[in-house]
Amino acid sequence: MPRTLPSRKTMSSKAKWYVVHTYSGYENKVKVNLEKTIENRGMQDAILDIQVPLEEVIEIKDDKKRSVMRKKFPGYVIIKMIMSDETWYVVRNTRGVTGFVGPASKPVPLTEDEIENMGIEHQTIVLRYEVGDSVRITHGPLENFVGIVDEINMEKKKIRVVVSMFERETPVELEFNQVEVIV
């Protein structure tokens, strides 16, 4: 009977981000070597992404400012992969890799918060409300209170809602998912 492979979308939902420790200065070489190995072995569905996160830094030299791209985490490479004996072996035996971050036998995947804070993956947020809309607080200490959206802060992923409490207008800072628009 023919075996059907899971779709790429199903595969990528099983993949997690792992941190690999490298020799200092070998981050880009590790990335290139891993990409070659993945292509040669046809492992594109098991090791999906390899990143060496960079950040822009302003350097002042001889009284001149200039923008420079610098490694955010020197000595580390971030890899999105489905952990298996084969993928572990391929990554671990790549020249320049000293090991995974986590206990030796069990690499620990990054949490959603860590991924977000590191700026590895950006999730698209679609808000169903805007400043001036009436919203109901769905959970938290002020559950079921109704207020008006006063400010939306996309960077912090928070909104400020003005709620009437004790006959006073009180601004409250909430997470995006703590409110629903009132229709």
Steps between C-alpha positions, in 0.01 A plus 500: 500500500647845409609717791387862500725763648357782712469834325769766545256705709445206738875443515578865577247503785702218666827687450638699790780752538819374665819685594834353391828606657789556258862598516521878516513646151374178338128592499477576127722203405273269703196644322655448154625148582162398641316638195727292271445185708121555503498535121728198444293276728161636390408605854316823411183368669681419824731802542295797384695813591843603628562851631787703634303796644653841431432841654579849381745684726621860472878513528691821566854501363711811439198718595296342220183299554439200283248221501640147528326161494625286789415148616231517766613176667869436425584130519144385431291393199122461520349205308136414428479124469309187581711330765587140414808282535596582140457879523677506838790303351528725192501823702722367780761371253518818294848651511513789746204382712583428865151387598136588559391725783339279764594175673736292282248229420194724455524839326239745630286686243441873539166615642262724301599796722872439445447479123304826506750681724794387287327632189541171315143459382247776471136419539250713314246644739156592369301720735124516467480834678655845479531813713152623596330157480298363793643173633417250773777357716483121459731384780707628788401693813275737301316226310169619345584870545432712191727781386625706208831424326722801572837384362646202312869421550608247233857482631399394853192311373283687748200729484376765737128494568317771695256328736242668724563381857352656812360782285850588373665448165798268561758404236589128509785331309403161356634230268355491146318174570332624819230696319233448237327766297134572582285491189 
